[in-house]
Short mmCIF file of C-alpha atoms and ligand atoms in Angstrom, two decimals:
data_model
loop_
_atom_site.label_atom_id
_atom_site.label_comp_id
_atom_site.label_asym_id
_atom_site.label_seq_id
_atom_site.Cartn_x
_atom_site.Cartn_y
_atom_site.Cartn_z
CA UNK A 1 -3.76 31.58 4.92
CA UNK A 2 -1.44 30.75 2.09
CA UNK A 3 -0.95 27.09 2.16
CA UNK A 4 2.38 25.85 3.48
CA UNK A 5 3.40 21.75 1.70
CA UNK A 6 6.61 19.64 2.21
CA UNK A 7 7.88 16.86 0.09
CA UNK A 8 9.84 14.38 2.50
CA UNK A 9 12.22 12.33 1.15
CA UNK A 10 13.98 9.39 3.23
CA UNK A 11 18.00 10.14 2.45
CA UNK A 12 18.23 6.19 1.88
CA UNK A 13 18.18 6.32 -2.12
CA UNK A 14 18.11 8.61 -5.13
CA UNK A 15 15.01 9.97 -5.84
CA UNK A 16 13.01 8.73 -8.92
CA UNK A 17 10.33 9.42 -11.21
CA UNK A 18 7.92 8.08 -8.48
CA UNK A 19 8.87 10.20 -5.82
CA UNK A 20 9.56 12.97 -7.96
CA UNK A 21 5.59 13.14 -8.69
CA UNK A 22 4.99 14.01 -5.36
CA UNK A 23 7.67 16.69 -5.29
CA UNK A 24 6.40 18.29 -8.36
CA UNK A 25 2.69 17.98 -7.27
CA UNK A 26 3.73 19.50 -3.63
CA UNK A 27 5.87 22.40 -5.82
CA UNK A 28 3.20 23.44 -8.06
CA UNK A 29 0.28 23.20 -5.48
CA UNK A 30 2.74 25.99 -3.21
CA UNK A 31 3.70 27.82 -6.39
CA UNK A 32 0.20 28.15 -7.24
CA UNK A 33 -1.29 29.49 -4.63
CA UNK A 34 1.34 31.74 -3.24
CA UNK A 35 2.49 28.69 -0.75
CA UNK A 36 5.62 27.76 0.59
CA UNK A 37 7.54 24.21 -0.10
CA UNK A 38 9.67 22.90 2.51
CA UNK A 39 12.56 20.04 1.77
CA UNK A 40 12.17 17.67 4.57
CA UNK A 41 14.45 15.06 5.59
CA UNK A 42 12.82 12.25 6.79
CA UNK A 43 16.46 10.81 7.95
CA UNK A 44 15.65 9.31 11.42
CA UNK A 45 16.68 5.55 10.05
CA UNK A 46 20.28 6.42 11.11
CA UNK A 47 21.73 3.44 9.70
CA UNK A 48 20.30 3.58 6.06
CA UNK A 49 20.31 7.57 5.97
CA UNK A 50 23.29 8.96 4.03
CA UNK A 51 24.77 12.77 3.49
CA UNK A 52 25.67 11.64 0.37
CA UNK A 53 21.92 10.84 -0.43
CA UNK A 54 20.97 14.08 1.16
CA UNK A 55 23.17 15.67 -1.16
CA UNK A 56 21.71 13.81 -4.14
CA UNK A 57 17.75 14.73 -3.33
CA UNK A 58 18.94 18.17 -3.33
CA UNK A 59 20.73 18.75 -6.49
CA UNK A 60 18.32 16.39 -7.69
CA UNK A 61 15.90 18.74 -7.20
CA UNK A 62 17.86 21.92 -7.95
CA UNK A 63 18.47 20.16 -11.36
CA UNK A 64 14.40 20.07 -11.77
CA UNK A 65 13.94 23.62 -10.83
CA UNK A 66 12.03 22.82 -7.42
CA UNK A 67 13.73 24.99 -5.39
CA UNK A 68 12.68 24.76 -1.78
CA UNK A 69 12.03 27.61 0.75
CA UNK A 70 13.82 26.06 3.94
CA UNK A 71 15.48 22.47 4.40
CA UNK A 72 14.30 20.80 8.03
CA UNK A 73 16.19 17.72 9.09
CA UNK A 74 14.66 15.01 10.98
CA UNK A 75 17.83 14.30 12.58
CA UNK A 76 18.25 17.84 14.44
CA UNK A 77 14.38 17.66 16.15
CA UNK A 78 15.19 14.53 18.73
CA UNK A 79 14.10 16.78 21.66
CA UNK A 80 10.97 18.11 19.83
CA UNK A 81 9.82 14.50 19.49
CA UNK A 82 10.98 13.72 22.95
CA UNK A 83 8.70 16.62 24.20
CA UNK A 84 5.73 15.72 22.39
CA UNK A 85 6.36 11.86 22.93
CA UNK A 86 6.15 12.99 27.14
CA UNK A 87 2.87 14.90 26.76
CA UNK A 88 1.50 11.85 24.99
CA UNK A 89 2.57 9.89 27.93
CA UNK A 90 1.30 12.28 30.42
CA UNK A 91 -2.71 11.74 28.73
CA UNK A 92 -2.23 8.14 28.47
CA UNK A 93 -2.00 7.95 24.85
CA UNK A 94 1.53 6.17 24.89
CA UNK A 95 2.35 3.57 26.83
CA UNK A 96 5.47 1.14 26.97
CA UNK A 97 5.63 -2.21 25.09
CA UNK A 98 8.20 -5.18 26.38
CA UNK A 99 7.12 -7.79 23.29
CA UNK A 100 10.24 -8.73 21.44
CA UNK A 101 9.98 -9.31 17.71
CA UNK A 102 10.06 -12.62 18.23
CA UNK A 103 7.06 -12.83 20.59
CA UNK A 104 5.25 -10.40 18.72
CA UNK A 105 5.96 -12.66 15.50
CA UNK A 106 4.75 -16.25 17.36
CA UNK A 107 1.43 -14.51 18.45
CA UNK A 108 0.63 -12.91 15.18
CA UNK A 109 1.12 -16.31 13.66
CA UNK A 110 -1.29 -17.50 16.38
CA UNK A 111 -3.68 -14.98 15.55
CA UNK A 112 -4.05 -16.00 11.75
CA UNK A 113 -4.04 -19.69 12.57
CA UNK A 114 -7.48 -18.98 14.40
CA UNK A 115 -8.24 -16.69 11.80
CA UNK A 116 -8.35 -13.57 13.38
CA UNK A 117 -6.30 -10.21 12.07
CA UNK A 118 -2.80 -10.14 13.07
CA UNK A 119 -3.22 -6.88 15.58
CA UNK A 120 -1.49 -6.40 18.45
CA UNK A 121 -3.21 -7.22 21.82
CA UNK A 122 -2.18 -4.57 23.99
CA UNK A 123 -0.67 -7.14 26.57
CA UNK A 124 1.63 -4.11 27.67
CA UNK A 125 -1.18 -2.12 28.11
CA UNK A 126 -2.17 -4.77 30.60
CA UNK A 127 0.74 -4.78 32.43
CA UNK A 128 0.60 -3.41 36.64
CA UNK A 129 3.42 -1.58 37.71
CA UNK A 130 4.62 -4.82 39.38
CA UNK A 131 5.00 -6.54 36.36
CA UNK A 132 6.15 -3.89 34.56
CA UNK A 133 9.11 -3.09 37.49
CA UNK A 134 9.75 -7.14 37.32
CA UNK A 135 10.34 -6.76 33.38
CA UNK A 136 12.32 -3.75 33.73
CA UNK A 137 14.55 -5.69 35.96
CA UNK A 138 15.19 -8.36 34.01
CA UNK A 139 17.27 -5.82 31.79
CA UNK A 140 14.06 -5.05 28.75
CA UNK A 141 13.92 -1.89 27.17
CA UNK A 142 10.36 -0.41 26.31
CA UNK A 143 9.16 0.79 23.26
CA UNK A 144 6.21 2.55 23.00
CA UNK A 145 2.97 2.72 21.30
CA UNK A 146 0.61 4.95 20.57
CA UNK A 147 -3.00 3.96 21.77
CA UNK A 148 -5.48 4.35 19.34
CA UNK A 149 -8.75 5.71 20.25
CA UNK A 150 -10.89 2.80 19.28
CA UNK A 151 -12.16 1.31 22.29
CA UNK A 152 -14.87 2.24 24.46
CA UNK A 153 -13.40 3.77 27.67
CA UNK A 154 -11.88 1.85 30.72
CA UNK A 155 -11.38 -1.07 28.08
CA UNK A 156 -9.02 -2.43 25.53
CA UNK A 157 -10.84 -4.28 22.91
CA UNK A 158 -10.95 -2.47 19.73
CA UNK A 159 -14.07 -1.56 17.99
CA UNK A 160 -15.13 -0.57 14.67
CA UNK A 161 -14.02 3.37 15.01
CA UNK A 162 -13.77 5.44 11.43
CA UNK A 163 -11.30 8.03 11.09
CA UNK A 164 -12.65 10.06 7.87
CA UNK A 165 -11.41 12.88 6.45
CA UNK A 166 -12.16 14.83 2.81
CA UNK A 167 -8.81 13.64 0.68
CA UNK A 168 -8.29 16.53 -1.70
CA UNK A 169 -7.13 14.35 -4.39
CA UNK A 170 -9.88 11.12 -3.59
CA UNK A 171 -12.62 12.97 -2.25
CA UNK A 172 -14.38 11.07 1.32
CA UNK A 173 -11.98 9.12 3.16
CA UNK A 174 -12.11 6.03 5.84
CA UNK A 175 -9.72 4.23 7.86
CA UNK A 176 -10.77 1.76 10.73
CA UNK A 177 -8.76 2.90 13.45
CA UNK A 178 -10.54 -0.45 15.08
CA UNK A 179 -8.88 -2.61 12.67
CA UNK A 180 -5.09 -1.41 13.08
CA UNK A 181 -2.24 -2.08 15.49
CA UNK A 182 -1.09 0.49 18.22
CA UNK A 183 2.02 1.87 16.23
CA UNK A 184 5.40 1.97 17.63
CA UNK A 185 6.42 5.52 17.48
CA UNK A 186 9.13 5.42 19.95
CA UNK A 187 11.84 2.14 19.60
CA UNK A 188 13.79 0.48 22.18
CA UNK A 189 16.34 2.96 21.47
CA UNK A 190 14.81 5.85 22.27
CA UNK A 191 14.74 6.72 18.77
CA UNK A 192 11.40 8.17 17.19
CA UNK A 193 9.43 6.45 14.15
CA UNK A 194 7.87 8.08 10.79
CA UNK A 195 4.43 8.03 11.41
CA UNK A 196 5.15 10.07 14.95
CA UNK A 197 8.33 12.38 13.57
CA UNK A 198 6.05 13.59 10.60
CA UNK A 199 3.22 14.46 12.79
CA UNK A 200 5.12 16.60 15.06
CA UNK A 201 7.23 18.45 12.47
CA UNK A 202 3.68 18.78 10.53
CA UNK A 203 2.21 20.20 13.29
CA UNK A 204 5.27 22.52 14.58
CA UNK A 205 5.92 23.54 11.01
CA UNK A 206 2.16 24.53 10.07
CA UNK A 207 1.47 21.95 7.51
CA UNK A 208 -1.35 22.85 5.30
CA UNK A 209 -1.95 20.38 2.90
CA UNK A 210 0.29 16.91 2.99
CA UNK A 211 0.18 16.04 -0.30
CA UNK A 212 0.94 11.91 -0.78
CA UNK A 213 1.29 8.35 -2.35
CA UNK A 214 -1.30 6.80 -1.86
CA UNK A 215 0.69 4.05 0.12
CA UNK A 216 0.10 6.52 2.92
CA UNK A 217 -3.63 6.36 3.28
CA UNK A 218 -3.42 4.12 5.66
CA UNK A 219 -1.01 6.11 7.67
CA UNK A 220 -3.40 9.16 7.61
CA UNK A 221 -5.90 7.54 9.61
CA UNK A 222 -3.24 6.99 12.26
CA UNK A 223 -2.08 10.22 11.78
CA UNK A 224 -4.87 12.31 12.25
CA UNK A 225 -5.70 10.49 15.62
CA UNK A 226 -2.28 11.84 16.26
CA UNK A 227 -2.63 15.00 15.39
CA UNK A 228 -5.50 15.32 17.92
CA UNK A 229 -3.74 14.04 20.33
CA UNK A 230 -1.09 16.42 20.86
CA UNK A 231 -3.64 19.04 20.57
CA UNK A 232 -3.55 20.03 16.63
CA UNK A 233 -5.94 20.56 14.00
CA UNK A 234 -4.94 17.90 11.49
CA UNK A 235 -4.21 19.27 7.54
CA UNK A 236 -5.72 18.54 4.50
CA UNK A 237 -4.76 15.41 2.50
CA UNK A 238 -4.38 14.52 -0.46
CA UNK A 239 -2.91 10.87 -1.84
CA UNK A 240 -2.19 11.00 -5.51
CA UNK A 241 -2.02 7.44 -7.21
CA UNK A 242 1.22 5.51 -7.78
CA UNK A 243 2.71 4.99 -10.87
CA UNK A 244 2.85 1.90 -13.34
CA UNK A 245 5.39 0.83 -15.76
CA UNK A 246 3.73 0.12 -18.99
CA UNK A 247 3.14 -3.90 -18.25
CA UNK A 248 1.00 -2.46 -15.49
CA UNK A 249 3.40 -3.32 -12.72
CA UNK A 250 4.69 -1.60 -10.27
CA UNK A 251 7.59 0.44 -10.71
CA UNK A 252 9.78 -0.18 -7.55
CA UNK A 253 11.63 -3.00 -9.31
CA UNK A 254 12.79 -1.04 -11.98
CA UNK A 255 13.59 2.48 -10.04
CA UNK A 256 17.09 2.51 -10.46
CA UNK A 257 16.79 3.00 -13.94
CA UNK A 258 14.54 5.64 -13.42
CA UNK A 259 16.13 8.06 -11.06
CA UNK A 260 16.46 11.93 -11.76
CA UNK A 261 20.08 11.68 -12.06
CA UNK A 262 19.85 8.64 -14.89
CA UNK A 263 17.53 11.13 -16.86
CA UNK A 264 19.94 13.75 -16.52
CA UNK A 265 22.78 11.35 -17.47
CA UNK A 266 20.74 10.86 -20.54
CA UNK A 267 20.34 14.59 -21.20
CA UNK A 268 16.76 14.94 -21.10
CA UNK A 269 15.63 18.21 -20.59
CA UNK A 270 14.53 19.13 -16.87
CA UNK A 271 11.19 20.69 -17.66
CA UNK A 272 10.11 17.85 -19.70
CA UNK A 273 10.69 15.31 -16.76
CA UNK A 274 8.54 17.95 -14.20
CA UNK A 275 5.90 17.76 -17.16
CA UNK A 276 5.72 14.02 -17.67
CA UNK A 277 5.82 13.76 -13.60
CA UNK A 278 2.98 16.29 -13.02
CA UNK A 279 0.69 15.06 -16.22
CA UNK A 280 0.79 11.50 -16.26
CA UNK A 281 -1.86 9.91 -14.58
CA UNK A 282 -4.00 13.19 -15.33
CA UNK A 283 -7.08 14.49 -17.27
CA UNK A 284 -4.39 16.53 -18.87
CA UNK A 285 -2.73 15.65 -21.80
CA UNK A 286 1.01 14.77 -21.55
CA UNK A 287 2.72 17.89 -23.33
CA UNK A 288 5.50 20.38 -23.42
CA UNK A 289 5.26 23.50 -21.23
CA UNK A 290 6.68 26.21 -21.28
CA UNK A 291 7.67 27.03 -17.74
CA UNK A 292 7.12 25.30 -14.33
CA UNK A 293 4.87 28.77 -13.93
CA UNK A 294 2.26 27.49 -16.99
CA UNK A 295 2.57 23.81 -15.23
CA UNK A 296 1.78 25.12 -12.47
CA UNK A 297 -1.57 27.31 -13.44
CA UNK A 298 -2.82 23.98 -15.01
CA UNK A 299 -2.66 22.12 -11.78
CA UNK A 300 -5.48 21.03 -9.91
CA UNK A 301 -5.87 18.04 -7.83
CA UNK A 302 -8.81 17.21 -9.58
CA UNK A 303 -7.33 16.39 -12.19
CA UNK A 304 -5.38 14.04 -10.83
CA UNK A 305 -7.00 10.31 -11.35
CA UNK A 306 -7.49 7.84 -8.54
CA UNK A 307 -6.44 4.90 -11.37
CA UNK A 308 -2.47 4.65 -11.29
CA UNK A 309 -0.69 6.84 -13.60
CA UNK A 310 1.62 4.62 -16.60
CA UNK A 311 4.92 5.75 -16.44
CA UNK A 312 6.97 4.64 -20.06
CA UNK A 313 10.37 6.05 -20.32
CA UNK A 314 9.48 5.99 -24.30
CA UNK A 315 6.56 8.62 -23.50
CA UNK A 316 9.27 10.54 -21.94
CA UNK A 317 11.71 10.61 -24.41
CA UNK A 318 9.16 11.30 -26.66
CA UNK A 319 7.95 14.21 -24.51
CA UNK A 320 11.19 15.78 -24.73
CA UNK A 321 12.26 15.79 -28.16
CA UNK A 322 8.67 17.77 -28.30
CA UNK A 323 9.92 20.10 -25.29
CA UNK A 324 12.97 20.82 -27.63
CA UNK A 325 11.12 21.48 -31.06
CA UNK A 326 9.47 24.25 -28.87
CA UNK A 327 12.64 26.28 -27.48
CA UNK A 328 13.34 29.17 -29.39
CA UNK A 329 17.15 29.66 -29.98
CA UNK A 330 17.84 31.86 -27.35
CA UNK A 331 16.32 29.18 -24.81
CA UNK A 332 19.53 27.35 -25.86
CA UNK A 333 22.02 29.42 -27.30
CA UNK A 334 24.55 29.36 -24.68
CA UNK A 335 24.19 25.31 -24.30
CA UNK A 336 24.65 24.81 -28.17
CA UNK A 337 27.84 26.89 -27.90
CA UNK A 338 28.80 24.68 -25.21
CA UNK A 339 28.54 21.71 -27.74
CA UNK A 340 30.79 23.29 -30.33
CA UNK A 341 27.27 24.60 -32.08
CA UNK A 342 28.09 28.09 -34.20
CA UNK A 343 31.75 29.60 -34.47
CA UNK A 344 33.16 28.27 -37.76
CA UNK A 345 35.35 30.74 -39.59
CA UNK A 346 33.45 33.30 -41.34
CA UNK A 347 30.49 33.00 -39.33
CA UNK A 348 28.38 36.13 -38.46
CA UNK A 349 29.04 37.34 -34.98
CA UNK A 350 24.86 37.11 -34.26
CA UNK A 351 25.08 33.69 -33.99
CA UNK A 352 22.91 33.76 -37.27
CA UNK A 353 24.32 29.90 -38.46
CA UNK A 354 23.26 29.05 -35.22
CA UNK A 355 20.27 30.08 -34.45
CA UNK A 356 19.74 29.12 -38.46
CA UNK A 357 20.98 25.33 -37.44
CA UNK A 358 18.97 25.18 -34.27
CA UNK A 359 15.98 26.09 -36.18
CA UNK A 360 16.48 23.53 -38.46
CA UNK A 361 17.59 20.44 -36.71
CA UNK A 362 15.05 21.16 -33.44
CA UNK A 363 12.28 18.48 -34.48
CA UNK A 364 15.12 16.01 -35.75
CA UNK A 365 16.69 15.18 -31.95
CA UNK A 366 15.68 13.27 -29.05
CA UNK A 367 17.99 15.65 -26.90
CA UNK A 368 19.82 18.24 -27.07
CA UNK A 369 23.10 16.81 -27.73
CA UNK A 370 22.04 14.82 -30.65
CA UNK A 371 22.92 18.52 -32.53
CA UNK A 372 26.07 17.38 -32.48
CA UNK A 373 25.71 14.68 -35.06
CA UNK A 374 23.53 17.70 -37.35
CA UNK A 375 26.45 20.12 -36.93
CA UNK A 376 28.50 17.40 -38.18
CA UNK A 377 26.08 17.38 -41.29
CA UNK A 378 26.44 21.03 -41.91
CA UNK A 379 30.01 21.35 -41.19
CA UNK A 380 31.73 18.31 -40.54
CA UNK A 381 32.90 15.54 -42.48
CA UNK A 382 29.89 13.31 -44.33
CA UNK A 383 30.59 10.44 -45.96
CA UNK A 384 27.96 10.54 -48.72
CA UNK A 385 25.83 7.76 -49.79
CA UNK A 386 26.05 7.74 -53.59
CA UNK A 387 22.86 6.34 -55.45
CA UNK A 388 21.83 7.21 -58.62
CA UNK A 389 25.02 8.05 -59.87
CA UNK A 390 23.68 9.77 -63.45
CA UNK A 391 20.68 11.83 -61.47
CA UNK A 392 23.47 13.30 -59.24
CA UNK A 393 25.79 14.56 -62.02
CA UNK A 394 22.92 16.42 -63.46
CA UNK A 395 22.50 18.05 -59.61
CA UNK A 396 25.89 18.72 -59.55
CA UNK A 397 25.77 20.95 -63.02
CA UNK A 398 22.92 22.50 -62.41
CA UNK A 399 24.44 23.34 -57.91
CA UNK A 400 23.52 27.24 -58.05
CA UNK A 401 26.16 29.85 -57.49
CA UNK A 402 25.92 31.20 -53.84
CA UNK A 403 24.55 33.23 -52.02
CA UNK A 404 22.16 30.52 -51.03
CA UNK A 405 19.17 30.84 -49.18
CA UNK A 406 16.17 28.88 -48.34
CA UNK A 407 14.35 29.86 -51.50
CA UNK A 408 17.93 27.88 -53.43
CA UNK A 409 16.31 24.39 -52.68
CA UNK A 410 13.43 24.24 -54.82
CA UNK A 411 15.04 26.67 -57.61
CA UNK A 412 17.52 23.36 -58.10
CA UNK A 413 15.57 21.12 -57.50
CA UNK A 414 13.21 22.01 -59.90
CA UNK A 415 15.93 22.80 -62.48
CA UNK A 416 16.91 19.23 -62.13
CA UNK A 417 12.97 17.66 -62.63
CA UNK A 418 13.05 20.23 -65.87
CA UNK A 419 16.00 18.24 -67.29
CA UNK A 420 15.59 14.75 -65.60
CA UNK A 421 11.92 14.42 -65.48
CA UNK A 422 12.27 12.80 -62.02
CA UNK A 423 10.52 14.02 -59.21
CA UNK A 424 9.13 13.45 -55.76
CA UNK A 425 11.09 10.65 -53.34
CA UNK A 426 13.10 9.39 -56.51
CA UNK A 427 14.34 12.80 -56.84
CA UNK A 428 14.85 14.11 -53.26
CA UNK A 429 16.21 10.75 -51.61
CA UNK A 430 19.12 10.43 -53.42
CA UNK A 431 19.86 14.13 -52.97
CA UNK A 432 19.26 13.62 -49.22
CA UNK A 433 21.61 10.36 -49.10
CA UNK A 434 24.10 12.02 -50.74
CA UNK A 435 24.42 15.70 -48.82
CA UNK A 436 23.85 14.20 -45.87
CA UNK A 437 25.04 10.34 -45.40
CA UNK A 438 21.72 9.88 -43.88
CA UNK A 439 18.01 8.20 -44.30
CA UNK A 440 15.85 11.16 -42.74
CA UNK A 441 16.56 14.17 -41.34
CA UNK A 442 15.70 17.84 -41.21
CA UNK A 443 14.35 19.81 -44.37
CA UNK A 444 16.97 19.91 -46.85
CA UNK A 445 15.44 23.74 -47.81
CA UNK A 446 17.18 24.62 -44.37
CA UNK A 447 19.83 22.32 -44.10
CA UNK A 448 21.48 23.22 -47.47
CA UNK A 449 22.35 26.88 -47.05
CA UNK A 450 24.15 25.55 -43.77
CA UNK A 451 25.73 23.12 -45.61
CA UNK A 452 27.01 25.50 -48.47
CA UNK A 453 28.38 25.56 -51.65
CA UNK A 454 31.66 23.84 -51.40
CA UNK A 455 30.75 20.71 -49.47
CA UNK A 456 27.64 20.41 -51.38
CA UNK A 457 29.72 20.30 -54.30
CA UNK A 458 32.65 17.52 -52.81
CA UNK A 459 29.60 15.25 -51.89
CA UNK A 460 27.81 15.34 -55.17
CA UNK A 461 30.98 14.27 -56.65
CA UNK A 462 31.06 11.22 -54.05
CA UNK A 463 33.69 12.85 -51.69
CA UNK A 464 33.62 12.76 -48.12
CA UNK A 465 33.70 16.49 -46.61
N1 LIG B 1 9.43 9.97 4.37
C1 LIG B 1 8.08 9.58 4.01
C2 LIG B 1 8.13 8.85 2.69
O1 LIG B 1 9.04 9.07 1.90
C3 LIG B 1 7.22 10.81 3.90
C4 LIG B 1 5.76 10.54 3.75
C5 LIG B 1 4.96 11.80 3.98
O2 LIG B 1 4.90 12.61 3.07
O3 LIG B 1 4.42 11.95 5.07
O4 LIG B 1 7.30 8.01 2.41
#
C-alpha cells in the first residue's frame, strides 16, 4: 500500500525552519515512495487560528515546492469528532470531568508537596450519577477525558502499563501510559482537543506513517491507546529530532527570524532552504541538490540522527550561494532578465552576454540578486580605484584592440609583465581595483570581455564609467 503522510500545521503562526523540517521530511518520504502528502489544518484553537495564517502555510509551502495532494481542515470535521467522541463514551473510555482549573491546579500542587507526580486522580471517574446530576445542577459543564488503559480492571489506580511501538526514525519506543494524566480531548465547550482531532482524522484519512518532532513522543503513547480504542490499527511513527541554533539552544526564541517568508524576503533560493531543512541533523552532508526529486532519493529515516540537528542561518546562506554556483543559465535566465540582467544595445539576441555574465559572476553572490551589483561592473558606472598610477598607464597602452575574448586576459597581462617586470598580486590587484572598484570578485579572464573595450579604457585612465 503506498504510504499516505500529512504535515499539520496549527494556522496560529508562520511556519519556520523548524516546522518546515517536518514538512520536507513528510514530502520526500510520500514523494519517494509513490505516497501521497496531505496539508492538514490543525485549526481547532478557534481563537488563535487565523485565515490569514492559513493562507501563509500555504504559499509558504507553494514557495518551497511542497505541493500537497488535498488540504483537510480541522475546523469542517466537528461532527466526525463528535461521532467518534460518542462511541468512546458508549465503551467507557470517556467519561466527564467537573474539576475547574483552579481545583485541578490546588491538588496538583498538593500532589508535589507530598511528592507524588502531578496526575490527575480520576475523582470524576468516581463520581455516581447522583453526584454527577447534583453537579450538573449547580450549572458545571463537563469536559471529558479519555481513560487510559492502565489500571487493572474494575479499578482506578494506575499501574506501570508500556505503550511501545517501533519509531521509524528512533528505533524501540516506550511510554508509561501508567505515569500520564487522562487527557482532555473534549473541553467544556464542546470543542475537541489535538491529541483526539489528529487521531480521528489519522484514522479516517488512512494515515500511514505520522512523521514528527520529537516533542510528540509523548503524545504517541496516548495516541496509539487511542487509536485502539476507536477500533484502528495505529500507523507507523517516526519523531525526527528538533533543531538547535548554533549556541545549542533551542530555536523557538528566535523563530521569527527564521520563518519561510523572512528567507524568501532575503531571496534565498527555495531548494536550498528544502536542502538545509531535510540534511541538517543527518548522516548526509549539507549540499546543493539539484531537484526536490534527487533530495528525495537520498532520504531515509535512518539517516536522520536522534542528537538535535544545528540550525545556523550562516550554513544556510552559505548553502545557497553553493545552490547558485550550480544553476546553469537557463535555470535562471528568465529571473536575471527580470533584474535588468542582458539587453544592452548591441547585445546578441541569444542572450549570449548573459548567459556569459551569469557564468561568470555565479560563485561571486550570496543570492541571486547580488547580480545586480556585477551587471553594474560590466555595464554600469564604476568608480575605479586608482593605485599604482605608472603600472596602469603601461596597461592602458598596451589595452588590446577588440574583439576580446577570454583568451585577451592573459595576452595583456602578460604583455604588461614583459615590459613592467611585475607580476602575480602586484600586477593583477591593481588591475582588478581599477576595472572593477572592487577588492575580490569574479575572474577578470571572464569579466573583461563583458566589460569591453571602451569602459576598460575610461577606467584605466581613472574615469568613472
Ligand atoms: N498540529 C500539531 C503540531 O503542529 C500536529 C502534530 C502532529 O503531526 O500530529 O504540533
Amino acid at each position: 500500500m503506498a504510504p499516505i503522510v500529512r504535515f499539520a500545521p496549527s494556522p496560529t503562526g508562520r511556519l519556520h525552519i523548524g516546522n518546515i523540517r517536518t514538512a520536507v521530511l513528510n514530502w520526500l518520504f510520500a514523494r519517494k515512495t509513490g505516497g501521497t502528502f496531505i496539508l492538514r489544518l490543525d485549526d481547532t484553537d478557534q481563537e488563535r487560528s487565523t485565515e490569514a495564517f492559513a493562507d501563509a502555510i500555504r504559499r509558504d509551502l507553494a514557495w518551497l515546492g511542497l505541493e500537497w495532494a488535498r488540504e483537510e481542515r480541522q475546523s469542517a470535521r466537528s461532527d466526525r469528532y463528535a461521532a467518534a467522541a460518542e462511541r468512546l463514551k458508549a465503551s467507557g473510555r470517556l467519561y466527564p470531568c467537573y474539576e475547574t482549573e483552579d481545583e485541578l491546579d490546588r491538588r496538583r500542587k498538593r500532589q508535589l508537596a507530598l511528592g507524588r507526580p502531578p496526575i490527575y486522580d480520576r475523582a470524576s471517574l468516581k463520581l455516581n450519577d447522583a453526584d454527577r446530576a447534583s453537579i450538573v445542577a449547580e450549572g458545571r459543564r463537563p469536559h471529558w477525558r479519555f481513560r487510559l488503559a492502565n489500571a487493572e480492571p474494575g479499578t482506578t489506580e494506575p499501574l506501570p502499563t508500556m505503550v511501545s511501538w517501533n519509531d521509524c526514525i528512533r528505533g524501540d519506543q516506550m511510554v508509561d501510559a501508567g505515569s500520564l494524566s487522562d487527557p482532555v480531548l473534549i473541553r467544556g465547550d464542546g470543542t475537541a482537543l489535538y491529541t483526539f482531532t489528529s487521531v480521528v482524522d489519522d484514522l479516517e484519512f488512512g494515515i500511514t506513517h505520522v512523521i514528527r518532532g520529537e516533542d510528540h513522543v509523548t503524545n504517541t503513547g496516548v495516541q496509539i491507546q487511542l487509536f485502539e480504542a476507536l477500533g484502528g490499527e495505529p500507523p507507523m511513527f517516526g519523531h525526527h529530532s528538533l533543531l538547535i541554533g548554533p549556541d545549542g539552544q533551542a530555536l523557538s526564541k528566535r523563530l521569527g527570524a527564521l520563518s519561510i517568508e523572512g528567507f524568501r524576503e532575503a531571496g534565498l533560493e527555495p531548494l536550498a532552504v528544502v536542502a538545509h531543512a531535510a540534511l541538517v541533523g543527518t548522516s548526509d552532508a549539507v549540499q546543493p541538490m539539484s531537484s526536490l526529486d534527487a533530495l528525495a532519493a537520498m532520504m531515509a529515516f535512518e539517516k536522520i540522527s536522534m542528537a538535535p540537528g544545528r540550525f545556523d542561518i550562516e550554513e544556510l546562506r552559505a548553502l545557497n550561494a553553493r545552490h547558485l554556483l550550480t544553476l546553469p543559465y537557463a535555470a535562471v535566465a528568465d529571473r536575471l532578465a527580470e533584474l535588468g540582467v542582458g539587453g544592452r544595445p548591441g547585445d546578441a539576441r541569444d542572450g549570449t552576454t548573459a548567459r556569459r555574465f551569469w557564468e561568470a559572476v555565479r560563485g561571486n553572490i550570496g543570492i541571486l540578486a547580488d547580480v545586480r551589483s556585477w551587471w553594474e561592473v560590466v555595464g554600469g558606472n564604476v568608480a575605479p580605484i586608482v593605485e599604482e598610477p605608472a603600472l596602469l598607464a603601461v596597461a592602458l597602452r598596451l589595452l588590446p584592440h577588440e574583439p576580446w575574448d577570454e583568451a585577451t586576459w592573459g595576452q595583456w597581462t602578460t604583455a604588461i609583465k614583459a615590459e613592467t617586470s611585475t607580476k602575480g598580486r602586484a600586477l593583477f590587484h591593481p588591475l582588478r581595483l581599477v576595472l572593477t572598484g572592487r577588492e575580490s570578485g569574479p575572474d577578470l579572464k571572464m569579466l573583461l570581455p563583458l566589460i569591453g573595450r571602451k569602459r576598460a579604457a575610461a577606467r584605466l585612465a581613472g574615469q568613472s564609467g
